[in-house]
Coordinates of C-alpha atoms and ligand atoms in Angstrom, one line a residue:
M87 CA -13.8 0.7 -35.5
L88 CA -12.7 3.9 -34.6
S89 CA -8.9 4.0 -34.9
N90 CA -8.1 4.7 -31.4
E91 CA -11.0 2.1 -29.7
I92 CA -9.6 -0.7 -28.0
K93 CA -10.3 -4.0 -27.6
N94 CA -7.6 -6.6 -26.2
I95 CA -5.7 -5.1 -23.1
C96 CA -2.7 -6.8 -21.1
C97 CA -1.7 -5.7 -17.7
I98 CA 1.5 -6.7 -17.0
G99 CA 1.4 -8.0 -13.0
A100 CA -1.3 -9.1 -11.0
G101 CA -1.2 -7.4 -7.3
Y102 CA -2.2 -4.7 -5.4
V103 CA -2.7 -2.3 -8.4
G104 CA -2.6 -4.7 -11.9
G105 CA -6.0 -6.3 -9.9
P106 CA -8.8 -3.8 -8.3
T107 CA -7.8 -1.7 -11.7
M108 CA -8.0 -4.0 -14.3
A109 CA -11.3 -5.4 -12.4
V110 CA -12.9 -2.1 -12.5
I111 CA -11.7 -1.8 -16.3
A112 CA -13.3 -5.1 -16.9
K113 CA -16.2 -3.9 -15.2
H114 CA -17.0 -0.5 -16.6
C115 CA -16.3 -2.2 -20.4
H116 CA -17.6 -4.9 -21.5
Q117 CA -16.5 -4.7 -25.0
I118 CA -12.6 -5.0 -24.0
Q119 CA -10.8 -8.3 -23.1
V120 CA -8.9 -7.6 -19.9
N121 CA -6.1 -10.3 -19.8
V122 CA -4.2 -9.9 -16.1
V123 CA -0.6 -11.9 -16.1
D124 CA 1.8 -12.3 -13.7
I125 CA 5.2 -14.5 -13.3
N126 CA 4.0 -15.9 -9.8
P127 CA 1.8 -19.0 -10.9
E128 CA 0.1 -19.1 -6.7
R129 CA -1.0 -15.9 -7.5
I130 CA -2.5 -16.0 -10.9
A131 CA -3.8 -19.7 -9.0
K132 CA -5.5 -17.7 -6.2
W133 CA -6.8 -15.2 -8.7
N134 CA -8.3 -18.0 -10.5
E135 CA -10.1 -19.9 -6.8
T136 CA -13.5 -20.6 -7.2
D137 CA -13.9 -19.6 -3.2
L138 CA -13.3 -16.2 -3.4
S139 CA -12.6 -15.3 -0.2
N140 CA -8.7 -17.0 -1.2
L141 CA -8.3 -14.2 -3.7
P142 CA -4.8 -13.3 -3.5
I143 CA -6.0 -9.8 -2.0
Y144 CA -8.3 -8.3 0.2
E145 CA -10.0 -5.1 -0.8
P146 CA -13.6 -4.3 0.2
G147 CA -15.5 -4.6 -3.2
L148 CA -13.2 -6.7 -5.4
K149 CA -14.9 -10.0 -5.2
E150 CA -18.3 -8.9 -6.7
I151 CA -16.3 -7.6 -9.8
V152 CA -14.6 -10.7 -10.0
S153 CA -17.8 -13.1 -9.5
E154 CA -19.4 -10.4 -12.2
R155 CA -16.6 -10.5 -14.8
R156 CA -14.0 -13.2 -14.1
G157 CA -14.4 -15.6 -17.3
K158 CA -16.7 -12.9 -20.0
N159 CA -14.0 -10.5 -20.1
L160 CA -11.6 -10.5 -17.4
H161 CA -8.7 -13.1 -17.4
F162 CA -5.9 -14.1 -15.1
S163 CA -3.3 -16.1 -16.4
T164 CA 0.6 -17.0 -16.4
N165 CA 1.1 -17.1 -20.7
I166 CA 2.5 -13.7 -20.9
P167 CA 3.7 -14.1 -24.8
V168 CA 0.1 -15.1 -26.0
N169 CA -1.6 -12.4 -23.6
I170 CA 1.1 -9.9 -24.8
K171 CA 1.0 -10.5 -28.5
N172 CA -2.8 -10.5 -28.8
A173 CA -3.1 -6.6 -26.7
D174 CA -3.8 -3.2 -28.2
M175 CA -2.4 -1.7 -25.1
I176 CA -0.6 -3.0 -22.3
F177 CA -0.3 -1.7 -18.7
I178 CA 2.6 -2.2 -16.6
S179 CA 2.2 -2.8 -12.8
V180 CA 4.3 -5.0 -11.7
N181 CA 6.1 -3.4 -8.4
T182 CA 9.7 -1.0 -8.2
P183 CA 10.5 -1.6 -4.8
T184 CA 13.6 -0.2 -3.3
K185 CA 17.0 -1.0 -4.7
L186 CA 18.7 -3.2 -1.8
K187 CA 22.7 -2.8 -3.6
G188 CA 25.0 -1.2 -5.4
I189 CA 24.2 2.3 -6.6
G190 CA 21.3 4.3 -4.8
A191 CA 21.0 0.8 -2.6
G192 CA 18.0 2.0 -0.1
Q193 CA 16.7 4.8 -2.0
A194 CA 16.7 4.3 -6.1
S195 CA 14.5 2.3 -7.6
D196 CA 15.1 -0.3 -8.9
L197 CA 12.9 -0.7 -12.0
K198 CA 14.0 -4.5 -13.5
Y199 CA 11.0 -5.9 -12.7
V200 CA 9.8 -3.0 -15.6
E201 CA 12.7 -3.3 -17.7
A202 CA 11.9 -7.4 -18.2
S203 CA 8.7 -6.0 -19.1
S204 CA 9.5 -4.0 -21.3
R205 CA 11.8 -6.5 -22.8
E206 CA 9.0 -9.1 -23.2
I207 CA 6.7 -6.6 -24.5
S208 CA 9.5 -5.9 -27.2
K209 CA 9.4 -9.1 -28.0
Y210 CA 6.1 -10.4 -28.4
A211 CA 3.8 -7.6 -29.2
E212 CA 3.1 -7.2 -32.9
G213 CA 1.3 -4.4 -35.0
F214 CA 0.7 -1.1 -33.1
T215 CA 0.7 -1.3 -29.4
I216 CA -0.1 1.2 -26.7
V217 CA 2.1 0.8 -23.5
V218 CA 1.3 2.1 -20.2
E219 CA 2.9 2.5 -17.3
K220 CA 0.7 2.3 -14.3
S221 CA 3.6 1.4 -11.7
T222 CA 4.9 4.3 -9.6
L223 CA 8.3 5.1 -11.7
P224 CA 11.1 7.5 -11.1
V225 CA 10.6 11.1 -13.2
K226 CA 11.9 9.9 -16.8
T227 CA 11.5 6.4 -17.0
A228 CA 9.3 6.2 -19.7
Q229 CA 12.2 7.3 -21.7
T230 CA 14.1 4.2 -21.2
I231 CA 10.6 2.1 -21.9
K232 CA 11.2 3.9 -25.2
D233 CA 14.7 2.9 -25.5
I234 CA 13.6 -0.7 -24.8
L235 CA 10.9 -0.6 -27.3
D236 CA 12.3 1.1 -30.0
A237 CA 15.0 -1.3 -30.5
S238 CA 12.8 -3.9 -31.8
S239 CA 10.5 -1.6 -33.8
S240 CA 12.4 -2.2 -36.9
S241 CA 12.1 -6.2 -36.7
E242 CA 8.8 -7.0 -39.3
I243 CA 6.4 -9.6 -38.5
N244 CA 4.0 -10.7 -41.5
Q245 CA 5.2 -7.4 -43.3
E246 CA 3.8 -5.7 -40.4
K247 CA 6.3 -3.5 -38.9
K248 CA 6.0 -3.0 -34.7
S249 CA 5.1 0.3 -33.4
F250 CA 4.6 1.6 -29.7
A251 CA 3.5 4.4 -28.0
V252 CA 4.4 5.1 -24.7
L253 CA 2.1 6.5 -21.8
S254 CA 2.6 7.5 -18.1
N255 CA -0.6 7.0 -16.2
P256 CA 0.4 6.9 -12.8
E257 CA -2.3 4.6 -10.2
F258 CA -3.9 6.6 -7.2
L259 CA -5.8 4.4 -5.7
A260 CA -5.4 4.2 -2.0
E261 CA -5.7 0.3 0.0
G262 CA -8.9 -0.6 2.0
T263 CA -10.7 2.2 -1.0
A264 CA -9.2 0.7 -4.1
I265 CA -12.5 -0.1 -5.6
D266 CA -14.5 3.6 -4.6
D267 CA -11.4 5.5 -5.5
L268 CA -11.5 3.3 -9.3
N269 CA -14.6 3.8 -9.0
N270 CA -14.9 7.8 -8.4
P271 CA -11.2 8.7 -9.3
D272 CA -10.6 12.6 -7.7
R273 CA -8.8 12.7 -11.1
V274 CA -6.9 10.4 -13.7
L275 CA -3.4 11.2 -15.5
I276 CA -2.5 10.6 -18.4
G277 CA 1.2 11.8 -19.4
G278 CA 2.1 11.3 -23.1
D279 CA 3.0 12.7 -26.8
N280 CA 1.1 10.9 -29.0
K281 CA -2.3 12.4 -29.6
E282 CA -4.2 8.8 -31.1
A283 CA -2.8 6.9 -27.7
I284 CA -3.9 9.2 -25.6
G285 CA -7.2 9.4 -27.0
S286 CA -8.1 5.8 -26.4
L287 CA -6.7 5.6 -22.8
V288 CA -9.3 8.7 -22.5
N289 CA -12.2 6.9 -24.3
I290 CA -11.7 3.7 -21.4
Y291 CA -12.2 5.8 -18.4
S292 CA -14.7 8.0 -20.2
N293 CA -17.1 5.2 -19.6
W294 CA -17.5 5.8 -16.1
V295 CA -15.0 8.9 -15.6
D296 CA -16.5 12.4 -16.4
K297 CA -13.9 13.8 -18.7
S298 CA -13.8 17.1 -15.9
K299 CA -11.8 14.8 -13.7
V300 CA -9.2 13.4 -16.7
L301 CA -5.9 15.3 -16.8
T302 CA -3.2 15.2 -20.0
T303 CA 0.5 16.5 -20.1
D304 CA 3.1 15.5 -20.9
L305 CA 5.3 12.3 -19.5
W306 CA 7.3 13.6 -17.4
S307 CA 4.9 15.6 -15.3
A308 CA 2.3 12.5 -15.2
E309 CA 5.6 10.3 -13.5
L310 CA 6.6 13.1 -11.3
S311 CA 3.3 14.0 -10.1
K312 CA 2.7 10.5 -9.0
L313 CA 5.9 10.6 -6.3
I314 CA 4.5 14.3 -5.2
A315 CA 1.4 13.7 -4.8
N316 CA 2.4 10.2 -2.6
A317 CA 5.6 12.5 -0.8
F318 CA 2.5 15.4 0.3
L319 CA 0.0 12.6 1.5
A320 CA 3.6 11.4 3.9
Q321 CA 4.4 15.2 4.6
R322 CA 1.1 15.8 6.3
I323 CA 1.2 12.0 8.8
S324 CA 4.5 13.2 9.5
S325 CA 3.5 16.8 10.7
I326 CA 0.9 15.4 12.4
N327 CA 2.5 12.7 14.1
T328 CA 5.2 15.3 15.6
I329 CA 2.0 17.2 17.3
S330 CA 1.2 14.6 18.8
A331 CA 3.9 14.5 20.6
L332 CA 4.0 18.4 21.4
C333 CA 0.2 17.5 22.5
E334 CA 1.0 14.7 24.8
S335 CA 4.0 16.7 26.5
T336 CA 1.6 19.9 26.7
G337 CA -1.8 18.8 27.9
A338 CA -3.6 19.5 24.4
H339 CA -5.3 16.7 22.1
I340 CA -4.6 16.1 18.6
K341 CA -8.0 14.6 18.1
D342 CA -9.0 18.7 18.5
V343 CA -6.3 20.7 17.3
A344 CA -6.3 18.3 14.1
L345 CA -10.2 19.1 13.6
A346 CA -9.6 22.5 14.3
V347 CA -6.2 23.5 11.7
G348 CA -8.1 20.8 9.1
M349 CA -11.1 23.3 9.5
D350 CA -9.7 25.7 7.7
R351 CA -10.3 24.7 4.0
R352 CA -7.0 26.4 2.0
I353 CA -5.6 23.0 4.6
G354 CA -8.3 20.3 4.5
K355 CA -9.3 17.8 7.2
D356 CA -8.5 14.7 5.3
F357 CA -5.1 12.6 6.5
L358 CA -5.1 14.1 9.9
N359 CA -5.1 11.3 12.0
S360 CA -2.1 10.8 14.1
G361 CA -1.2 7.3 14.7
P362 CA 2.4 4.6 14.8
G363 CA 3.8 6.5 11.0
F364 CA 2.9 5.7 7.8
G365 CA 3.1 1.8 6.0
G366 CA 2.5 0.8 3.4
S367 CA 4.5 -0.5 0.2
C368 CA 4.9 2.9 -1.5
F369 CA 5.2 6.0 0.8
K370 CA 8.8 4.8 1.6
K371 CA 9.3 4.1 -1.2
D372 CA 8.7 6.9 -3.2
I373 CA 10.0 9.6 -0.6
S374 CA 13.3 7.3 -0.9
N375 CA 13.0 7.8 -4.7
L376 CA 12.4 11.1 -4.6
V377 CA 15.4 12.3 -2.0
Y378 CA 17.5 10.1 -4.4
I379 CA 16.4 12.4 -7.8
S380 CA 16.7 15.3 -6.0
N381 CA 20.8 14.5 -4.7
H382 CA 21.3 13.2 -8.5
Y383 CA 19.9 16.4 -9.7
G384 CA 22.3 18.5 -6.9
L385 CA 19.1 19.8 -5.2
N386 CA 20.9 18.7 -1.9
E387 CA 18.6 21.1 0.7
V388 CA 15.7 19.3 -1.4
A389 CA 16.4 15.8 -0.1
E390 CA 17.2 17.1 3.3
Y391 CA 13.9 18.6 3.6
W392 CA 12.0 15.1 2.0
Q393 CA 14.5 12.8 3.7
K394 CA 13.0 14.5 6.8
V395 CA 9.6 13.4 6.8
L396 CA 11.1 9.6 6.9
T397 CA 13.2 10.5 9.8
I398 CA 10.2 11.0 11.6
N399 CA 8.2 8.5 10.7
S400 CA 10.9 5.6 12.4
W401 CA 11.1 8.4 15.2
Q402 CA 6.8 8.1 16.0
Q403 CA 7.9 4.2 16.3
K404 CA 10.4 4.5 18.4
R405 CA 9.1 6.6 20.9
F406 CA 5.6 4.4 20.9
V407 CA 8.2 1.1 22.0
E408 CA 10.6 3.5 24.4
L409 CA 7.1 5.2 26.2
I410 CA 5.6 1.6 26.4
V411 CA 8.4 0.0 28.1
K412 CA 8.6 3.2 30.7
K413 CA 5.2 3.1 31.3
M414 CA 4.9 -0.8 32.3
F415 CA 7.6 -0.2 34.8
G416 CA 11.0 0.1 32.3
T417 CA 11.0 -3.8 31.4
I418 CA 8.4 -5.8 29.6
S419 CA 10.8 -9.1 29.5
S420 CA 8.7 -12.0 30.1
K421 CA 5.0 -9.8 30.0
T422 CA 2.6 -11.1 27.7
I423 CA 1.4 -8.3 25.4
A424 CA -1.9 -8.5 23.3
I425 CA -1.4 -7.2 19.4
L426 CA -4.2 -5.7 18.1
G427 CA -3.9 -5.5 14.5
F428 CA -1.3 -6.5 11.8
S429 CA -1.7 -4.7 8.4
F430 CA -0.5 -1.7 7.6
K431 CA -4.3 0.3 8.1
S432 CA -7.5 -1.3 8.3
N433 CA -9.4 -2.9 5.5
T434 CA -6.5 -4.7 3.8
N435 CA -4.6 -7.9 4.5
D436 CA -1.1 -6.1 3.4
T437 CA 1.2 -5.7 6.1
R438 CA 4.4 -4.2 3.9
E439 CA 6.3 -1.6 5.9
S440 CA 3.5 -2.2 8.5
P441 CA 4.4 -0.1 11.9
A442 CA 3.2 -3.0 13.3
I443 CA 6.2 -5.4 12.3
F444 CA 8.8 -2.6 14.0
I445 CA 7.2 -2.2 17.0
C446 CA 6.2 -6.1 17.2
K447 CA 10.0 -7.0 16.4
K448 CA 11.2 -4.3 19.6
L449 CA 9.3 -5.6 21.9
I450 CA 10.3 -9.0 21.2
E451 CA 13.9 -7.8 21.5
E452 CA 12.8 -6.2 24.9
G453 CA 12.1 -9.6 26.5
A454 CA 8.3 -9.6 25.4
F455 CA 5.9 -12.7 24.6
L456 CA 3.3 -11.2 21.9
K457 CA -0.2 -12.9 21.2
I458 CA -1.3 -10.8 17.7
Y459 CA -4.8 -10.8 16.1
D460 CA -5.8 -9.3 13.0
P461 CA -8.6 -10.1 11.2
Q462 CA -6.9 -10.2 8.0
V463 CA -3.3 -10.9 8.0
S464 CA -2.9 -14.8 7.7
E465 CA -0.4 -16.8 10.7
E466 CA 2.0 -17.4 7.6
Q467 CA 2.4 -14.3 6.3
I468 CA 3.0 -12.6 10.0
E469 CA 5.3 -15.4 10.1
K470 CA 7.4 -13.8 7.4
D471 CA 7.5 -10.6 8.2
L472 CA 9.1 -11.5 12.3
D473 CA 11.2 -14.0 11.2
N474 CA 12.7 -12.5 8.4
N475 CA 12.9 -9.2 10.4
I476 CA 14.0 -10.4 13.5
E477 CA 17.3 -12.1 14.2
L478 CA 16.9 -13.3 17.3
E479 CA 17.5 -16.7 17.7
S480 CA 14.6 -17.1 20.4
N481 CA 13.0 -16.8 17.8
S482 CA 13.4 -20.2 16.1
K483 CA 10.3 -22.2 15.4
E484 CA 10.9 -24.2 18.7
N485 CA 11.3 -21.1 20.7
K486 CA 8.6 -18.4 19.3
N487 CA 8.3 -15.2 21.1
W488 CA 4.7 -14.4 19.2
S489 CA 1.8 -16.4 18.7
F490 CA -1.2 -16.0 16.0
S491 CA -4.4 -15.9 17.9
N492 CA -8.2 -16.5 15.7
S493 CA -10.3 -14.5 18.6
L494 CA -9.9 -11.2 18.9
Y495 CA -11.6 -11.1 23.3
E496 CA -9.1 -14.4 23.4
T497 CA -6.0 -12.7 22.9
F498 CA -6.0 -10.9 25.9
I499 CA -6.2 -14.0 27.9
G500 CA -3.2 -13.7 30.3
T501 CA -1.7 -10.1 29.3
D502 CA 0.1 -7.4 30.6
A503 CA -1.2 -5.1 28.2
G504 CA -2.7 -4.8 24.8
I505 CA -1.6 -2.3 22.2
F506 CA -3.7 -1.3 19.3
I507 CA -1.7 -1.0 16.2
T508 CA -4.3 -0.6 13.0
E509 CA -7.6 0.8 13.4
W510 CA -9.6 -2.3 12.5
E511 CA -13.7 -1.4 12.8
E512 CA -13.8 -4.1 14.7
F513 CA -11.3 -3.0 17.4
Q514 CA -13.8 0.3 17.7
N515 CA -16.9 -1.3 19.7
L516 CA -15.5 -3.6 22.3
D517 CA -16.9 -5.2 25.0
W518 CA -14.4 -4.1 27.7
T519 CA -16.4 -6.4 30.5
K520 CA -15.2 -8.8 28.6
I521 CA -11.5 -7.9 28.0
V522 CA -10.9 -6.4 31.7
P523 CA -11.1 -10.3 33.4
Q524 CA -8.5 -12.0 31.5
M525 CA -5.8 -9.4 31.9
R526 CA -3.3 -9.7 34.6
K527 CA -3.5 -6.4 36.7
P528 CA -2.4 -3.8 36.8
A529 CA -3.1 -3.5 33.0
W530 CA -2.3 -1.3 29.9
I531 CA -3.4 -0.3 27.2
F532 CA -2.6 1.7 24.3
D533 CA -3.6 3.0 21.6
T534 CA -2.1 4.1 18.9
R535 CA -4.3 5.2 16.4
S536 CA -7.4 7.1 18.9
I537 CA -9.7 4.4 18.4
L538 CA -11.0 4.3 21.8
D539 CA -13.5 6.0 24.2
M540 CA -10.8 6.6 26.8
D541 CA -13.1 6.9 29.8
E542 CA -15.0 4.0 29.4
V543 CA -11.5 1.6 29.4
K544 CA -10.3 3.8 32.7
E545 CA -14.1 2.9 33.9
N546 CA -13.3 -0.9 34.0
G547 CA -9.5 -0.3 35.8
I548 CA -7.7 -0.3 33.5
N549 CA -4.8 2.0 32.6
I550 CA -4.9 3.6 29.1
W551 CA -2.6 5.7 26.8
Q552 CA -3.7 7.4 23.4
V553 CA -2.0 8.8 20.9
G554 CA -1.5 12.5 21.4
C555 CA -3.9 12.1 24.3
G556 CA -1.8 15.1 27.1
A557 CA -3.0 13.4 30.5
Ligands
NAD245 P1 2.3 -5.9 -6.1 O1 3.8 -6.4 -6.0 O2 1.3 -6.5 -5.1 O3 2.6 -6.5 -7.7 C1 3.7 -6.8 -8.1 C2 3.4 -7.8 -9.2 O4 3.8 -7.8 -10.4 C3 3.9 -9.3 -8.8 O5 2.7 -10.0 -8.3 C4 4.3 -10.0 -9.1 O6 4.9 -10.9 -9.3 C5 4.7 -9.0 -10.8 N1 5.4 -9.4 -11.7 C6 6.9 -8.7 -11.2 N2 7.3 -8.7 -12.8 C7 6.6 -9.4 -13.4 C8 6.4 -8.8 -14.8 N3 8.5 -9.2 -15.4 N4 6.2 -10.3 -15.6 C9 4.6 -10.2 -15.2 N5 4.8 -10.1 -13.8 C10 5.4 -9.8 -12.8 O7 2.7 -4.8 -6.2 P2 1.9 -3.4 -6.3 O8 0.8 -2.8 -5.0 O9 0.4 -3.3 -7.4 O10 2.8 -2.1 -6.6 C11 2.8 -2.1 -8.2 C12 3.3 -0.6 -8.8 O11 1.9 -0.2 -8.5 C13 4.0 0.0 -8.1 O12 4.9 0.8 -8.9 C14 4.1 0.5 -6.5 O13 5.1 1.7 -6.3 C15 2.6 1.1 -7.6 N6 1.1 1.8 -6.7 C16 1.3 0.7 -6.1 C17 -0.1 1.2 -5.3 C18 -0.3 0.3 -4.1 O14 -2.1 1.0 -3.5 N7 -0.1 -0.9 -3.8 C19 -0.8 2.5 -5.8 C20 -0.6 3.3 -6.4 C21 0.3 2.7 -7.1
UGA246 C1 -1.5 5.8 -0.5 C2 -1.9 6.8 -1.0 O1 -3.2 7.7 -0.5 C3 -3.0 6.6 -2.3 O2 -3.3 7.6 -2.9 C4 -1.3 5.4 -3.4 O3 -1.7 5.7 -5.0 C5 -0.8 4.7 -2.6 O4 -0.5 5.4 -1.3 C6 0.8 4.4 -3.7 O5 1.0 5.6 -4.5 O6 1.0 2.8 -3.2 P1 -1.9 3.5 0.6 O7 -0.5 3.3 1.0 O8 -3.0 2.6 -0.3 O9 -2.1 4.8 -0.4 O10 -2.7 4.0 2.2 P2 -3.4 5.7 2.6 O11 -4.2 5.2 2.5 O12 -2.3 6.3 2.1 O13 -2.4 5.1 4.2 C7 -0.8 4.9 4.1 C8 -0.3 5.2 5.6 O14 -0.6 6.3 6.2 C9 -0.9 4.4 6.3 O15 -0.4 3.0 6.9 C10 -2.2 5.1 6.9 O16 -2.4 4.2 8.9 C11 -1.7 5.7 6.9 N1 -2.3 7.5 7.5 C12 -3.2 7.7 6.6 C13 -1.7 8.3 8.8 O17 -1.5 7.1 9.9 N2 -2.6 8.6 8.8 C14 -3.9 9.1 8.3 O18 -4.1 11.0 8.7 C15 -3.7 8.6 6.9

């Protein structure tokens, strides 16, 4: 065996990153046993479901890989000690949410799950183990992990000392395209100072990724690059969203402006779709963390600059709600509104930080009744998101101000307006002749994603507002 040949991987955290990432490694590396572990038994049970439509994560292409590799070299388990013990390489893919209380609350990352994982590794690992940070972490976290692991390095098992190398290998996948992103990454970033350990990880990726795309750096550059990549992406969205408002005020059209601007190769055409603001579990959390770190190092102007990206994101959502109320004669009290799409983007069932949560919450506060439809998000999840977020007595189970709809077309029955919040493909070719008779007139459609043909909607006698569309 080559000194850097890996035979057994353990991934701590079976979430949106751990699950798909390990499935793709298992697909390309049949010689490696890949064990994904989690403290959440329900999540693991779902990963082991015979019916693959019940996997905990909806991601195009994922169930095919799970079906092909599960039970062969891809395993999901709650047995953390044994899988850590058997592993040559351990990925930490646990969640790193924003701290809710204490020092840095609302900005700093809560590293309690990373610390707990490091302690488990330090307790159960045997021999030499490569520990890989897959989670997105504040710059310098590898030092904390090293300190925890080093504290146990002196203990001996069967006269063999424990030892560790820590690498940073941030993940750049986007939800909805995770499998494609993992199969064909723009780059793979590996930070570290142990050449042998880096070589082992490079070898794994070289099973399917061209070596020219594998970038190796020091630990801190790798950790920081991940935060910055997300910050730059989010910044583009806030930038285009400010311009959407300017287009609406001036009579310009955001799609044309984005196309014209993006055709400059130096700017690039991607990530210039204006909409209801970015959602998802990471952009807000990672920028908040960047703001926190910048302030920590006394770089207040840097912090203020990035904070504005978040401010604009919230402003866009508030602006939409105010605009909807204004267009509907200044009140939506006792009106029924169809909500089309609840996930934070299409092709995922993830609702974390979805703009739909804020928008729905505000519309309910204004007295509207909502009928919510999403092709992948469950009623249970919406219930959690809205009930956790709305402290309104009127939203109690007996007196709910929203209902769940299973059928796209039936969602419009008896509604005064429809708001398109997620850009699901099935919303893009609607038969308006089926929708129009169901709605109370004068009816409004609000297209926050710019996905509808405005002329077609207007021809069917419905008022339409579209983001970034000046009159
Ligand atoms: P997630 O919440 O979906 O999954 C994390 C999992 O870790 C959960 O199932 C949780 O039960 C488990 N966990 C927590 N502590 C544990 C412990 N001590 N032992 C075992 N399991 C434990 O989170 P996610 O979306 O997969 O994100 C994970 C990390 O990856 C975050 O740092 C995130 O910023 C980063 N990231 C996420 C994405 C994305 O698209 N979601 C993309 C790139 C990077
Ligand atoms: C994002 C990054 O794209 C990934 O590279 C990164 O790995 C990941 O965060 C992470 O660290 O978690 P993700 O949040 O899954 O991925 O999805 P994106 O496609 O980036 O979309 C984020 C949000 O921005 C969504 O709400 C989306 O609708 C919105 N968006 C995106 C726009 O409003 N306009 C655009 O042009 C693009």
